[in-house]
Coordinates of C-alpha atoms in Angstrom, one line a residue:
X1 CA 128.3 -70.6 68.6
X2 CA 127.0 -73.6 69.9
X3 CA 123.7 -74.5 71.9
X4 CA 123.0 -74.4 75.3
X5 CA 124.1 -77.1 77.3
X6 CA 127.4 -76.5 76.1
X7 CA 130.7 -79.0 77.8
X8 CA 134.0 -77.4 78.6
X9 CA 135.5 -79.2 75.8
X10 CA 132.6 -77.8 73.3
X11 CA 133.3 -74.3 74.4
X12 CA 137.1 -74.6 74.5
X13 CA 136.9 -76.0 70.5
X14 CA 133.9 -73.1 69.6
X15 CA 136.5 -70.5 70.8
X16 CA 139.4 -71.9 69.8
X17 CA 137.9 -72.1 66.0
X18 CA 137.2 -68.2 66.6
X19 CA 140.2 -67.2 67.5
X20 CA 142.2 -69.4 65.0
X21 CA 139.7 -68.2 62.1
X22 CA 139.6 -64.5 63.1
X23 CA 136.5 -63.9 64.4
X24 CA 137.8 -62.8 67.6
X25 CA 141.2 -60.7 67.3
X26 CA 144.3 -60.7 68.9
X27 CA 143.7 -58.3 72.3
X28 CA 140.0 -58.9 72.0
X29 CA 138.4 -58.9 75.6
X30 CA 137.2 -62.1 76.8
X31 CA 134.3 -61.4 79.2
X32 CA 133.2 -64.4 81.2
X33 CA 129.6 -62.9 82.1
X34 CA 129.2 -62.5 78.0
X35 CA 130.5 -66.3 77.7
X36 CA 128.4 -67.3 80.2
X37 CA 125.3 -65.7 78.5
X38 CA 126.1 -67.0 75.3
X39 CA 127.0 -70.7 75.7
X40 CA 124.5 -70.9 78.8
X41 CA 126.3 -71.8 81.2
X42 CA 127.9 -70.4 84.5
X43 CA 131.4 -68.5 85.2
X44 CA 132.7 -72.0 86.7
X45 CA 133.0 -73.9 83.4
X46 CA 133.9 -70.8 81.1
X47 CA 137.0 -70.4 83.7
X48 CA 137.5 -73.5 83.0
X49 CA 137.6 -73.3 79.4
X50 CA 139.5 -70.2 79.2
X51 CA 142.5 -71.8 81.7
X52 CA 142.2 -74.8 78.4
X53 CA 143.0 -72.0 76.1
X54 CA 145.5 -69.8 78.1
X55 CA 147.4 -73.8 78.2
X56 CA 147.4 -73.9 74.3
X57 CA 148.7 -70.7 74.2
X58 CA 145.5 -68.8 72.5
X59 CA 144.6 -66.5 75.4
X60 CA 146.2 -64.6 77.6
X61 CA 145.0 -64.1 81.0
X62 CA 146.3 -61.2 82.9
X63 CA 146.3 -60.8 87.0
X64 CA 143.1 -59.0 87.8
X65 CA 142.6 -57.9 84.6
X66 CA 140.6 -61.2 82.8
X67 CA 141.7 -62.7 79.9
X68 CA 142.3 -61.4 76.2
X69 CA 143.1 -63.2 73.1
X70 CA 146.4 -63.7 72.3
X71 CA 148.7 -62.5 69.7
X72 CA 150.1 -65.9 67.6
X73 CA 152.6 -64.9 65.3
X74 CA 153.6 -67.0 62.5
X75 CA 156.9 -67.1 64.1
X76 CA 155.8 -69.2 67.1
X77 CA 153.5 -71.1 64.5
X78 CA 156.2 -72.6 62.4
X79 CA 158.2 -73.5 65.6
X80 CA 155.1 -75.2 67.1
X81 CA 154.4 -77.1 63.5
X82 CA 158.5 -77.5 63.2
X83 CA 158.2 -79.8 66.4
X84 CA 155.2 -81.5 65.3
X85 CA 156.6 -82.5 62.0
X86 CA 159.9 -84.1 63.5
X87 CA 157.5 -85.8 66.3
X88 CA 155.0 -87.4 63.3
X89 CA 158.0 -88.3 61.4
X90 CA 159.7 -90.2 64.8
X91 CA 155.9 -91.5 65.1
X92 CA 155.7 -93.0 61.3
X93 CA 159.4 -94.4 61.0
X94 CA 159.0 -96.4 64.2
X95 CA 155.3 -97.6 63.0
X96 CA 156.7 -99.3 60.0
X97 CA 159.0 -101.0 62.1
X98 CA 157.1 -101.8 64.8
X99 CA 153.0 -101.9 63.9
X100 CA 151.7 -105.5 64.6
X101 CA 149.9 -106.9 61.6
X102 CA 146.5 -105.6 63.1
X103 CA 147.6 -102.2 63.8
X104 CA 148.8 -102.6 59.9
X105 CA 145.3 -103.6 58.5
X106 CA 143.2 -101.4 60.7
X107 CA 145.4 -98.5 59.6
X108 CA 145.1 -99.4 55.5
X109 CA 141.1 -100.5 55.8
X110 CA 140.4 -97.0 57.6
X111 CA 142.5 -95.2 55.4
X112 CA 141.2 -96.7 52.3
X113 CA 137.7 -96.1 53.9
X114 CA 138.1 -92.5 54.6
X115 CA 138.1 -91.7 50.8
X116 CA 134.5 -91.8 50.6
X117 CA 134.2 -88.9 53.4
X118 CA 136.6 -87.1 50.9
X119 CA 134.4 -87.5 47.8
X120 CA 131.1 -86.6 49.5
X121 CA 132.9 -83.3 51.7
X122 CA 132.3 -84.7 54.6
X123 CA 134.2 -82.0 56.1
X124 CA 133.5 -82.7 59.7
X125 CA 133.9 -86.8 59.5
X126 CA 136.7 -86.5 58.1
X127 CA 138.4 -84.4 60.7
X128 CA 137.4 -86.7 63.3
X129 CA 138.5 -89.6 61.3
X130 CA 142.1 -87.6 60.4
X131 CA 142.3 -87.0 64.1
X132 CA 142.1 -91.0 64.8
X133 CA 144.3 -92.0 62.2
X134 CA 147.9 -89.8 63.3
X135 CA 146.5 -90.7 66.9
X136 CA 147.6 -95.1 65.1
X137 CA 150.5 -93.7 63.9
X138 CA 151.7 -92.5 67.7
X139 CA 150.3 -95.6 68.8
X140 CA 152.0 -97.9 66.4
X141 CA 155.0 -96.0 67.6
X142 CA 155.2 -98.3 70.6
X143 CA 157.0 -95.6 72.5
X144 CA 155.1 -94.8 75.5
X145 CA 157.2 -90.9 75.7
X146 CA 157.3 -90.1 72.2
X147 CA 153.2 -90.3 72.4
X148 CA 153.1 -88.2 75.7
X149 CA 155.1 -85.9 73.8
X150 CA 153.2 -85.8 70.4
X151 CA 149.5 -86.2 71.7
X152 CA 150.7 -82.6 73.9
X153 CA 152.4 -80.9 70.7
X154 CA 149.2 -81.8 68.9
X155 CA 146.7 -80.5 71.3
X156 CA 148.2 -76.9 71.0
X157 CA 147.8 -77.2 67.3
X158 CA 144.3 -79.0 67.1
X159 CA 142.4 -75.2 66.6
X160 CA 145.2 -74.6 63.4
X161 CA 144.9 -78.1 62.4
X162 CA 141.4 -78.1 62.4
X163 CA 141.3 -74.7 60.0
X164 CA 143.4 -76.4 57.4
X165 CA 139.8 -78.4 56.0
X166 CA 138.5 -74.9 55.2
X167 CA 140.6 -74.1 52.5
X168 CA 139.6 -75.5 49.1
X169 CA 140.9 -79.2 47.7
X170 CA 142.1 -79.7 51.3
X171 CA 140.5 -83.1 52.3
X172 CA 141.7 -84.8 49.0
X173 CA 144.9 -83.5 49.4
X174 CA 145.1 -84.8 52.8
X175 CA 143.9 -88.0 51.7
X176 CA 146.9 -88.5 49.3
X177 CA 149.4 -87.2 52.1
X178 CA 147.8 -90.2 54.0
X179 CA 148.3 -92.6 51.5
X180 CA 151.8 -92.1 51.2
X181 CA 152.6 -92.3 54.9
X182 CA 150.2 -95.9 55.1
X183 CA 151.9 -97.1 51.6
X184 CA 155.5 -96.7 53.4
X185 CA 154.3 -98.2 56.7
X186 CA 152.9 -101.3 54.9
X187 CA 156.2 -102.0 53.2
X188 CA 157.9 -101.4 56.5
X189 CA 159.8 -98.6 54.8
X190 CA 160.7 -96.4 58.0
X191 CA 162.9 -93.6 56.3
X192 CA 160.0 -93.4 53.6
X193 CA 157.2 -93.1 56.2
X194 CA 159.1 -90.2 58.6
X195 CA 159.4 -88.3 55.4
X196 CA 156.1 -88.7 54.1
X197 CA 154.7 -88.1 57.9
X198 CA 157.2 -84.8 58.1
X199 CA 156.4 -83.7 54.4
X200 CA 152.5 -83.6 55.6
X201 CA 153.0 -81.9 58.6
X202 CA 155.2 -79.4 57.0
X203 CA 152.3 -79.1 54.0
X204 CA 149.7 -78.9 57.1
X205 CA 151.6 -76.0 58.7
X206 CA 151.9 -73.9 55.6
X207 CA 147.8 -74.4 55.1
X208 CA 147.2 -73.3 58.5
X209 CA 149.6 -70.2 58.2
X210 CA 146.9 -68.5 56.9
X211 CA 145.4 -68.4 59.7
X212 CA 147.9 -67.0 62.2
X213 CA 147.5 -63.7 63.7
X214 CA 150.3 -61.2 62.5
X215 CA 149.3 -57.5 63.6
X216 CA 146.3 -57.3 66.4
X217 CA 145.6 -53.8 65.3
X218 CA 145.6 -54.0 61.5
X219 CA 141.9 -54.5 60.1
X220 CA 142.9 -56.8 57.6
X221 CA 144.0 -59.6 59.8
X222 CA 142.6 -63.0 58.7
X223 CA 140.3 -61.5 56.5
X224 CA 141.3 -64.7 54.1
X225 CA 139.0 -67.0 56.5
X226 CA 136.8 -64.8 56.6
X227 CA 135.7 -65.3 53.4

C-alpha cells in the first residue's frame, strides 16, 4: 500500500482510499498484527491510525473484539455532503465579501495556474492543490467558527473526496466548477459564489456516491472502482 516507514497520517489516507474504493468491504476484519506487517510498523501507530478512522466514521471498533470496516450507506453520505455543501456555500458568499485584495489575487493566480495540472492529469497535484484552494475559500471566510466547522465536515469526507479524481473527465470538470466560484468572488458577487460553491459540492457528492458502500454482503459492491 505504501512503503515502510509509513506516518500515521500515510496509513490513515492508504486505508481510508481502500475502504472508500472497495478494496476492503464493509465488516472486513481489521487485524493490527497484519497492518503492522504490512506498513512496517508497530501496533502503537496502527491503533493510532485506526482510532483516525473510527473518528471519520470508516471503521468500527468493537469492545474486545478489534475493529472492522464500516458500513457507509449512501444515506449518511448525502447527509455528510448535504452539510458540506451549505458550509462551502457560507464559506464562498462571505469570501466575496470579505477576501482582502491578496487573498483575491492569490486565489485567481492559483486557480488560473492549476489548469495546467488539469491538461497534463496530474491527478495527484491536483488533489493537493484542490485541497488548498477550498481550504482560501474558509479562510477568506474570516469566520474563525464557520472554518472549525468546515475544515471538521471536510476531514470526514477527504477519503470520498479524494475518489471523485478517479472517475473520468473529473479534474477538468472540477476545474470549471472552480472557475465559477473564483469568477463570483472576484466580482464580490456573494449570492453567486454560495451557489456556485453549493452547486460543486452537490456535483462532488453525486461523483463520490459511487463509491459508498450499500450492502456488505453482496459481491458486487463497488465493483465500479474497481475497474
Amino acid at each position: 500500500m505504501v512503503r515502510s516507514g509509513t506516518t500515521v497520517d500515510q496509513m490513515v489516507r492508504a486505508i481510508a482510499d481502500r475502504i472508500v474504493t472497495g478494496y476492503l468491504r464493509p465488516g472486513e476484519r481489521l487485524d493490527e498484527g497484519s497492518l503492522a506487517a504490512r506498513f512496517d510498523v508497530s501496533r502503537t501507530p496502527v491503533r493510532e491510525a485506526l482510532g483516525h478512522l473510527s473518528a471519520m466514521g470508516l471503521v468500527e471498533r468493537r469492545p474486545n473484539r478489534g475493529a472492522i470496516v464500516a458500513v457507509i450507506t449512501q444515506e449518511h453520505l448525502a447527509s455528510m455532503f448535504e452539510s458540506m455543501a451549505e458550509l462551502e456555500a457560507i464559506c464562498a458568499r462571505f469570501s466575496a465579501a470579505r477576501m482582502t485584495g491578496g487573498e483575491r489575487r492569490s486565489l485567481e493566480i492559483e486557480h488560473l495556474a492549476s489548469a495546467r495540472l488539469v491538461q497534463i492529469g496530474a491527478e495527484e497535484d491536483y488533489e493537493y492543490f484542490n485541497t488548498e484552494f477550498h481550504t482560501r475559500l474558509y479562510r477568506g471566510a474570516h469566520n474563525t467558527h464557520v472554518y472549525d466547522l468546515t475544515v471538521m465536515t471536510r476531514s470526514r469526507l477527504a477519503p470520498f473526496r479524494r475518489a471523485q479524481f478517479m472517475l473520468p473527465g473529473r479534474l477538468a470538470k472540477s476545474w470549471q466548477e472552480h472557475d465559477v466560484i473564483v469568477t463570483a468572488i472576484m466580482r464580490g458577487d456573494g449570492m453567486a459564489a454560495g451557489k456556485a460553491a453549493r452547486d460543486h459540492v452537490s456535483i462532488v457528492s453525486e461523483a463520490s456516491a459511487v463509491f459508498a458502500a450499500v450492502d456488505p454482503v453482496h459481491p458486487e459492491f463497488s465493483q465500479s472502482a474497481r475497474r
